[in-house]
Amino acid sequence: MRAVTWHGRDDVRVDTVPDPEIKDPTDVIVQITSSGVCGSDLHLIEVMAPFMTIGDVLGHEPMGVVREVGPGVTELKVGDRVVVPFNISCGTCWMCDQGLQSQCETTQNREQGFGASLFGYTKLYGQVPGGQAEYLRVPFGNTLPIKVPEGPADDRFVYLSDVLPTAWQAVQYAGVVPGGSVLVLGLGPIGDMATRIAKHLGASQVLAADTVPERLARARANGIDVLDSTEQADVVAWVRDKTDGRGPDAVIDAVGMEAHGSPGAKFAQKASALVPDAIMEKVMTVAGADRMAALNTAIEAVRRGGTISLSGVYGGATDPMPLMRMFDKQIEMRMGQANVWRWVPDILPLLTDADPLGVDSFATHRVPLEQAPQAYETFRQKQDGAVKVLLQP
Ligand SMILES: NC(=O)c1ccc[n+]([C@@H]2O[C@H](COP(=O)([O-])OP(=O)(O)OC[C@H]3O[C@@H](n4cnc5c(N)ncnc54)[C@H](O)[C@@H]3O)[C@@H](O)[C@H]2O)c1
Ligand SMILES: [Zn+2]
Ligand SMILES: [Zn+2]
């Protein structure tokens, strides 16, 4: 089959690789019809490169049609339409029972000291072949795939794999309440969707900051109050001005470690490009190689006694955090990979013709799988208005 594979920094290709096969009795093979490109995929071709191997199949936002089921699969049949969550979670362990699917005890990567495996991600997360491919092997066929109805185009459901639960969790962890205020940093797919969900759940003030004109325009069109700057001083002054001098109740960081395209964020990427992988691997897991621009802005912008919700991915173990400032401001902080299944029952009822979250028109680019390298580049460079790219094998 054809698949998007990792070849190095800024180097993804489409290769022919072996077709996936059923290995365990509860495996299913899904023929992929749509597969998103995520901001997290960009980390893999930048700072997370030391944790990748040439030929790794990328992609963790797939959906498609079940083509084969193992002998132990009772809940799905050939022909069913499914979305595949990006966490590989068993659905039956203690963590999954708590709704902490990203910490699944069946797929936790204990040797690496990391949480549940992820599709198409680094060796820290199991190095499992991903879904930017024609076919995908999906384990836990009775509990993991999300069965969705026939009829609407893939766009209606594909974001259940990642964007929707990630943004939903970001808003829940931010503790957004009806009538409350929230600032979203970053208007990539995750931040953009978080603004929509915050508004849908009744926040009376949804503020957002980014610098990419098309991304700002999209949010503005949805009634979000946007600032065209990510400089800490600008953001802090702006939100104070909008919130009686206090700052918003919550800040969602939908940027993460690299802040792609932000001028202050080039160091980690450059460092990781110049330093040999073996050393960089140590730097990333032991020392801190992050840029924390967005997180620092969040700490300054949030009101005293407010909450910060991190969905942007951070790496590095010893980044200095301004603990005195955080303690004095009494900041609450929640973070982590999205627990996809935890939020599916809340989100599914919103994926209707009325389309309150605007998923049907969320994608800016739909391209054949063969054009993945160009699509990655367009998304990374934020050219051509690219916010969400769907690959169509
Ligand atoms: N927690 C999870 O489960 C989960 C799931 C998906 C994605 N993510 C992470 O969420 C983050 C966002 O993902 P995405 O797909 O939207 O990525 P993206 O790279 O498309 O979007 C990031 C946006 O942040 C903006 N930005 C950069 N620096 C900024 C700053 N200092 N202040 C405000 N905005 C700034 C950029 O211009 C860009 O528009 C990434 O770190 C990604 O890895 C986490
Ligand atoms: Zn993703
Ligand atoms: Zn589990």
Coordinates of C-alpha atoms and ligand atoms in Angstrom, one line a residue:
M1 CA 0.0 0.0 0.0
R2 CA 1.0 3.7 -0.2
A3 CA 1.7 5.5 3.0
V4 CA 3.2 8.8 4.3
T5 CA 6.6 8.0 5.8
W6 CA 9.1 9.8 7.8
H7 CA 12.6 10.3 6.4
G8 CA 14.1 13.0 8.5
R9 CA 13.8 16.6 9.4
D10 CA 11.4 18.4 7.1
D11 CA 11.4 15.2 4.9
V12 CA 8.2 13.2 4.5
R13 CA 7.6 11.0 1.5
V14 CA 5.0 8.7 0.1
D15 CA 6.3 5.2 -0.1
T16 CA 5.1 1.7 -0.9
V17 CA 5.1 -0.3 2.3
P18 CA 3.7 -3.7 3.3
D19 CA -0.1 -3.9 3.8
P20 CA -1.0 -4.2 7.4
E21 CA -2.3 -7.6 8.6
I22 CA -4.4 -8.9 11.4
K23 CA -2.1 -10.0 14.2
D24 CA -4.3 -10.2 17.3
P25 CA -7.8 -11.7 17.3
T26 CA -9.5 -8.4 18.0
D27 CA -7.6 -6.4 15.3
V28 CA -9.5 -4.8 12.4
I29 CA -8.1 -3.5 9.2
V30 CA -9.5 -0.1 8.1
Q31 CA -9.3 1.2 4.6
I32 CA -8.6 4.9 5.2
T33 CA -10.8 7.5 3.4
S34 CA -9.6 10.6 5.2
S35 CA -6.7 11.4 7.4
G36 CA -5.8 14.7 9.0
V37 CA -2.4 16.4 9.2
C38 CA -1.9 17.7 12.8
G39 CA 0.3 20.3 14.4
S40 CA 1.7 17.3 16.4
D41 CA 2.9 15.8 13.1
L42 CA 5.1 18.9 12.6
H43 CA 6.9 18.2 15.9
L44 CA 8.0 14.9 14.4
I45 CA 9.8 16.5 11.5
E46 CA 11.3 19.1 13.9
V47 CA 12.3 18.7 17.6
M48 CA 11.0 15.1 18.0
A49 CA 13.1 13.9 15.1
P50 CA 15.6 12.0 17.4
F51 CA 12.7 9.7 18.4
M52 CA 11.7 8.7 14.8
T53 CA 13.1 6.0 12.5
I54 CA 13.3 6.3 8.7
G55 CA 10.2 4.6 7.2
D56 CA 7.9 5.2 10.2
V57 CA 4.3 5.6 8.8
L58 CA 2.8 8.9 10.1
G59 CA -0.7 9.9 10.9
H60 CA -3.1 9.7 13.8
E61 CA -6.3 11.3 12.6
P62 CA -7.8 8.7 10.3
M63 CA -11.2 7.4 9.4
G64 CA -12.4 4.9 6.9
V65 CA -14.2 1.6 6.3
V66 CA -13.6 -1.7 8.0
R67 CA -12.3 -4.2 5.4
E68 CA -11.2 -7.1 7.6
V69 CA -12.0 -8.2 11.2
G70 CA -10.1 -10.7 13.4
P71 CA -11.9 -13.7 14.8
G72 CA -12.4 -12.1 18.2
V73 CA -14.2 -9.0 16.9
T74 CA -17.9 -8.9 17.7
E75 CA -18.8 -5.2 17.7
L76 CA -17.8 -4.4 14.1
K77 CA -18.3 -6.0 10.8
V78 CA -16.8 -5.5 7.3
G79 CA -18.2 -2.4 5.7
D80 CA -18.7 -0.4 9.0
R81 CA -17.7 3.2 8.9
V82 CA -15.3 4.1 11.7
V83 CA -13.2 7.0 13.1
V84 CA -10.0 5.9 14.8
P85 CA -8.9 7.7 18.0
F86 CA -5.3 8.9 18.1
N87 CA -4.8 7.2 21.6
I88 CA -4.4 3.5 21.3
S89 CA -6.5 2.5 24.4
C90 CA -8.0 -0.8 25.4
G91 CA -11.3 0.5 26.7
T92 CA -11.3 -2.0 29.6
C93 CA -8.4 -1.2 32.0
W94 CA -8.6 0.9 35.2
M95 CA -7.3 4.0 33.5
C96 CA -9.7 3.6 30.6
D97 CA -12.5 3.2 33.1
Q98 CA -11.6 6.5 34.6
G99 CA -11.8 8.2 31.2
L100 CA -8.0 8.5 31.1
Q101 CA -7.5 6.7 27.8
S102 CA -4.2 8.5 27.1
Q103 CA -2.8 6.7 30.2
C104 CA -4.3 3.3 29.2
E105 CA -2.5 0.6 31.3
T106 CA -2.6 -1.9 28.5
T107 CA -0.7 0.2 26.0
Q108 CA 1.4 2.4 28.4
N109 CA 5.0 2.5 27.3
R110 CA 6.6 1.6 30.6
E111 CA 10.1 1.0 29.3
Q112 CA 10.2 4.5 28.0
G113 CA 8.3 5.9 31.0
F114 CA 5.5 7.2 28.8
G115 CA 1.7 7.0 28.6
A116 CA -0.5 5.1 26.2
S117 CA 0.7 4.4 22.7
L118 CA -0.3 6.7 19.9
F119 CA -0.8 6.0 16.2
G120 CA 2.0 7.3 13.9
Y121 CA 4.0 8.7 16.7
T122 CA 7.5 8.5 18.2
K123 CA 9.2 5.5 19.8
L124 CA 8.3 7.1 23.2
Y125 CA 4.7 6.3 22.3
G126 CA 5.1 2.8 20.9
Q127 CA 6.2 3.5 17.3
V128 CA 2.9 2.2 16.0
P129 CA 2.3 2.6 12.2
G130 CA -0.1 5.5 11.5
G131 CA -3.1 6.3 9.4
Q132 CA -1.8 8.6 6.7
A133 CA -1.9 5.5 4.5
E134 CA -4.3 3.4 2.5
Y135 CA -4.9 0.9 5.3
L136 CA -4.4 0.8 9.0
R137 CA -4.3 -2.0 11.5
V138 CA -6.4 -1.0 14.5
P139 CA -6.2 -3.1 17.7
F140 CA -9.0 -3.4 20.3
G141 CA -11.6 -3.7 17.5
N142 CA -14.4 -4.1 20.0
T143 CA -13.7 -1.0 22.0
L144 CA -11.4 1.5 20.2
P145 CA -12.9 2.4 16.8
I146 CA -15.8 4.9 16.9
K147 CA -18.6 3.7 14.7
V148 CA -20.3 6.6 12.8
P149 CA -23.3 6.7 10.5
E150 CA -23.3 6.5 6.7
G151 CA -24.4 9.6 4.8
P152 CA -22.6 12.8 5.6
A153 CA -19.1 13.4 4.1
D154 CA -16.0 12.4 6.1
D155 CA -15.6 16.0 7.3
R156 CA -18.5 15.5 9.6
F157 CA -16.8 12.9 11.7
V158 CA -13.0 12.8 11.0
Y159 CA -12.2 15.3 13.7
L160 CA -13.5 12.9 16.3
S161 CA -10.0 11.3 16.1
D162 CA -8.2 14.2 17.6
V163 CA -9.2 17.9 16.9
L164 CA -12.6 17.7 18.6
P165 CA -11.7 15.7 21.7
T166 CA -8.5 17.7 22.1
A167 CA -10.2 21.0 21.9
W168 CA -13.1 19.8 24.0
Q169 CA -10.8 18.6 26.7
A170 CA -8.9 21.9 26.5
V171 CA -12.1 23.8 27.2
Q172 CA -13.2 21.4 30.0
Y173 CA -9.8 21.5 31.7
A174 CA -9.9 25.3 31.4
G175 CA -13.0 25.1 33.6
V176 CA -14.9 27.4 31.2
V177 CA -18.4 28.1 32.6
P178 CA -21.4 29.9 31.0
G179 CA -20.8 33.6 31.3
G180 CA -17.0 33.1 31.8
S181 CA -14.1 34.5 29.9
V182 CA -11.3 32.6 28.1
L183 CA -8.2 33.5 26.1
V184 CA -7.1 31.0 23.5
L185 CA -3.4 31.3 22.4
G186 CA -2.9 30.0 18.9
L187 CA -5.5 29.6 16.2
G188 CA -4.3 26.4 14.5
P189 CA -6.9 23.7 14.2
I190 CA -6.9 23.0 18.0
G191 CA -7.1 26.6 19.1
D192 CA -9.7 27.5 16.4
M193 CA -11.9 24.5 17.5
A194 CA -11.4 25.4 21.2
T195 CA -12.8 28.9 20.5
R196 CA -15.9 27.4 18.9
I197 CA -16.5 24.9 21.7
A198 CA -16.0 27.6 24.4
K199 CA -18.6 29.7 22.7
H200 CA -20.9 26.8 22.2
L201 CA -20.6 25.9 25.9
G202 CA -21.6 29.5 26.9
A203 CA -18.5 31.5 27.6
S204 CA -19.5 35.1 27.2
Q205 CA -16.0 36.3 26.3
V206 CA -13.8 34.3 23.9
L207 CA -10.6 36.0 23.1
A208 CA -7.8 34.7 20.9
A209 CA -4.3 35.6 19.7
D210 CA -2.2 34.6 16.7
T211 CA -0.4 36.3 13.9
V212 CA -1.5 34.4 10.8
P213 CA -4.0 36.6 8.9
E214 CA -6.1 33.8 7.5
R215 CA -6.4 32.1 11.0
L216 CA -7.4 35.4 12.6
A217 CA -9.9 36.0 9.9
R218 CA -11.5 32.6 10.4
A219 CA -11.9 33.1 14.1
R220 CA -13.2 36.7 13.6
A221 CA -15.8 35.3 11.2
N222 CA -17.0 33.1 14.0
G223 CA -17.5 36.0 16.3
I224 CA -14.2 35.6 18.3
D225 CA -12.5 38.7 19.5
V226 CA -8.9 38.4 18.1
L227 CA -5.6 40.1 18.6
D228 CA -3.0 40.1 15.8
S229 CA 0.0 39.7 18.0
T230 CA 1.6 37.0 20.1
E231 CA 4.0 39.3 22.0
Q232 CA 3.5 38.8 25.7
A233 CA 3.2 42.5 26.5
D234 CA 0.6 43.1 23.8
V235 CA -1.5 40.1 24.7
V236 CA -1.5 40.8 28.4
A237 CA -2.3 44.5 28.0
W238 CA -5.1 43.6 25.5
V239 CA -6.8 41.0 27.7
R240 CA -6.6 43.1 30.8
D241 CA -8.2 45.9 29.0
K242 CA -11.1 43.6 28.0
T243 CA -11.6 42.1 31.5
D244 CA -11.8 45.0 33.9
G245 CA -8.0 44.8 34.5
R246 CA -8.1 41.2 35.8
G247 CA -7.4 39.0 32.9
P248 CA -9.5 36.1 31.7
D249 CA -10.8 33.3 34.0
A250 CA -8.9 30.8 31.9
V251 CA -6.2 30.6 29.2
I252 CA -5.9 27.7 26.7
D253 CA -2.4 27.2 25.3
A254 CA -3.0 25.7 21.9
V255 CA 0.5 26.4 20.7
G256 CA 3.0 24.0 22.4
M257 CA 6.7 23.8 22.3
E258 CA 7.7 25.0 18.9
A259 CA 5.3 27.8 18.2
H260 CA 5.8 27.1 14.5
G261 CA 6.4 30.4 12.7
S262 CA 6.9 32.5 15.8
P263 CA 10.2 34.3 15.6
G264 CA 11.1 33.6 19.2
A265 CA 10.8 29.9 18.7
K266 CA 13.6 29.1 16.3
F267 CA 16.2 28.0 18.9
A268 CA 14.9 24.5 19.7
Q269 CA 14.4 23.7 16.0
K270 CA 17.8 24.9 15.1
A271 CA 19.4 23.2 18.0
S272 CA 17.8 19.9 17.1
A273 CA 18.9 20.2 13.5
L274 CA 22.5 20.8 14.4
V275 CA 23.1 18.5 17.4
P276 CA 23.6 14.8 16.7
D277 CA 20.4 12.7 17.5
A278 CA 21.9 10.8 20.4
I279 CA 22.7 14.0 22.2
M280 CA 19.5 15.7 21.3
E281 CA 17.5 12.7 22.5
K282 CA 19.0 13.2 25.9
V283 CA 18.5 16.9 25.8
M284 CA 14.8 16.5 25.0
T285 CA 14.1 13.9 27.7
V286 CA 16.4 15.1 30.4
A287 CA 17.1 18.8 29.9
G288 CA 14.6 21.3 28.5
A289 CA 14.8 22.2 24.8
D290 CA 11.5 23.9 24.7
R291 CA 10.4 27.4 23.9
M292 CA 7.8 28.4 26.4
A293 CA 6.7 31.7 24.9
A294 CA 3.0 30.8 24.8
L295 CA 3.0 29.2 28.3
N296 CA 4.7 32.2 29.8
T297 CA 2.2 34.5 28.2
A298 CA -0.6 32.3 29.6
I299 CA 0.8 32.6 33.1
E300 CA 1.0 36.4 32.9
A301 CA -2.4 36.8 31.1
V302 CA -4.6 34.6 33.2
R303 CA -6.4 36.4 36.1
R304 CA -5.4 35.7 39.7
G305 CA -7.1 32.4 40.8
G306 CA -7.6 31.5 37.2
T307 CA -6.9 28.3 35.2
I308 CA -4.4 27.4 32.5
S309 CA -5.2 24.5 30.2
L310 CA -2.4 23.2 28.0
S311 CA -3.2 21.2 24.9
G312 CA -0.1 22.3 23.1
V313 CA 2.5 19.6 23.5
Y314 CA 5.7 20.3 25.5
G315 CA 8.8 18.2 25.8
G316 CA 12.0 18.5 27.8
A317 CA 12.2 17.7 31.5
T318 CA 13.7 20.7 33.2
D319 CA 12.1 23.8 31.8
P320 CA 12.1 26.5 34.4
M321 CA 8.6 27.4 35.4
P322 CA 8.0 30.7 37.3
L323 CA 6.7 28.9 40.3
M324 CA 6.7 31.9 42.6
R325 CA 4.6 33.8 40.2
M326 CA 2.3 30.8 39.7
F327 CA 1.9 30.3 43.4
D328 CA 1.3 33.9 44.1
K329 CA -1.3 34.2 41.4
Q330 CA -2.9 31.0 42.6
I331 CA -3.0 29.5 39.1
E332 CA -4.5 26.1 38.5
M333 CA -3.1 24.1 35.6
R334 CA -4.3 21.1 33.7
M335 CA -2.8 19.4 30.7
G336 CA -2.2 16.2 28.8
Q337 CA -3.0 14.3 25.6
A338 CA -6.7 14.2 24.9
N339 CA -8.6 11.2 26.3
V340 CA -10.5 10.7 23.1
W341 CA -13.2 8.3 24.2
R342 CA -13.8 10.3 27.4
W343 CA -15.4 13.1 25.3
V344 CA -17.0 11.2 22.4
P345 CA -20.5 10.9 24.0
D346 CA -20.5 14.7 24.5
I347 CA -19.4 15.5 21.0
L348 CA -21.2 13.0 18.8
P349 CA -24.6 14.6 19.3
L350 CA -23.2 17.9 17.9
L351 CA -22.2 16.3 14.6
T352 CA -25.5 16.9 12.9
D353 CA -26.7 18.8 9.8
A354 CA -27.1 21.9 12.0
D355 CA -23.3 21.6 12.5
P356 CA -23.0 24.0 15.5
L357 CA -19.1 23.6 15.5
G358 CA -18.7 24.1 11.8
V359 CA -16.9 20.9 11.1
D360 CA -18.3 20.5 7.6
S361 CA -16.3 23.5 6.4
F362 CA -13.4 23.2 8.8
A363 CA -10.9 21.7 6.4
T364 CA -9.1 24.3 4.2
H365 CA -7.3 21.7 2.0
R366 CA -8.2 18.2 0.8
V367 CA -5.5 16.5 -1.1
P368 CA -4.7 13.1 -2.5
L369 CA -2.3 11.0 -0.3
E370 CA 0.4 11.3 -3.0
Q371 CA 0.6 15.1 -2.4
A372 CA 1.3 14.7 1.3
P373 CA 4.9 16.1 1.2
Q374 CA 3.7 19.3 -0.4
A375 CA 0.7 19.5 2.0
Y376 CA 2.9 19.1 5.0
E377 CA 5.1 22.0 3.8
T378 CA 2.1 24.2 3.1
F379 CA 0.7 23.5 6.5
R380 CA 4.1 24.0 8.2
Q381 CA 4.7 27.3 6.4
K382 CA 1.1 28.4 6.9
Q383 CA 0.9 29.2 3.2
D384 CA -2.2 29.3 1.0
G385 CA -4.5 29.8 4.0
A386 CA -3.8 26.2 5.3
V387 CA -5.4 25.6 8.6
K388 CA -6.6 22.0 8.4
V389 CA -5.4 19.6 5.7
L390 CA -7.1 16.3 5.1
L391 CA -5.3 13.6 3.1
Q392 CA -7.5 11.4 1.0
P393 CA -5.9 8.1 0.1
Ligands
LIG1 N1 -3.0 17.5 23.8 C1 -3.3 16.8 22.8 O1 -3.9 15.7 22.8 C2 -3.0 17.4 21.4 C3 -3.7 16.9 20.3 C4 -3.5 17.6 19.1 C5 -2.5 18.6 19.0 N2 -1.9 19.0 20.1 C6 -0.9 20.1 20.1 O2 -1.6 21.3 20.1 C7 -0.8 22.3 19.5 C8 -1.6 23.0 18.4 O3 -1.9 22.1 17.4 P1 -2.4 22.7 16.0 O4 -2.6 21.5 15.1 O5 -3.5 23.6 16.2 O6 -1.0 23.4 15.5 P2 -0.5 24.6 14.6 O7 1.0 24.5 14.6 O8 -1.2 24.6 13.3 O9 -1.0 25.9 15.4 C9 -0.3 26.6 16.3 C10 -0.7 28.1 16.2 O10 -0.1 28.9 17.2 C11 0.4 30.1 16.7 N3 1.4 30.7 17.7 C12 2.7 30.5 17.7 N4 3.3 31.1 18.7 C13 2.3 31.6 19.4 C14 2.2 32.4 20.7 N5 3.3 32.6 21.4 N6 1.0 32.8 21.1 C15 -0.1 32.6 20.4 N7 -0.1 31.8 19.2 C16 1.1 31.4 18.8 C17 0.9 29.8 15.4 O11 0.9 31.0 14.5 C18 -0.2 28.8 14.9 O12 -1.2 29.4 14.2 C19 0.5 21.6 19.0 O13 1.5 21.7 20.0 C20 0.0 20.1 18.9 O14 1.1 19.2 19.1 C21 -2.1 18.4 21.3
ZN2 ZN -3.3 15.3 16.1
ZN3 ZN -6.9 0.8 28.8

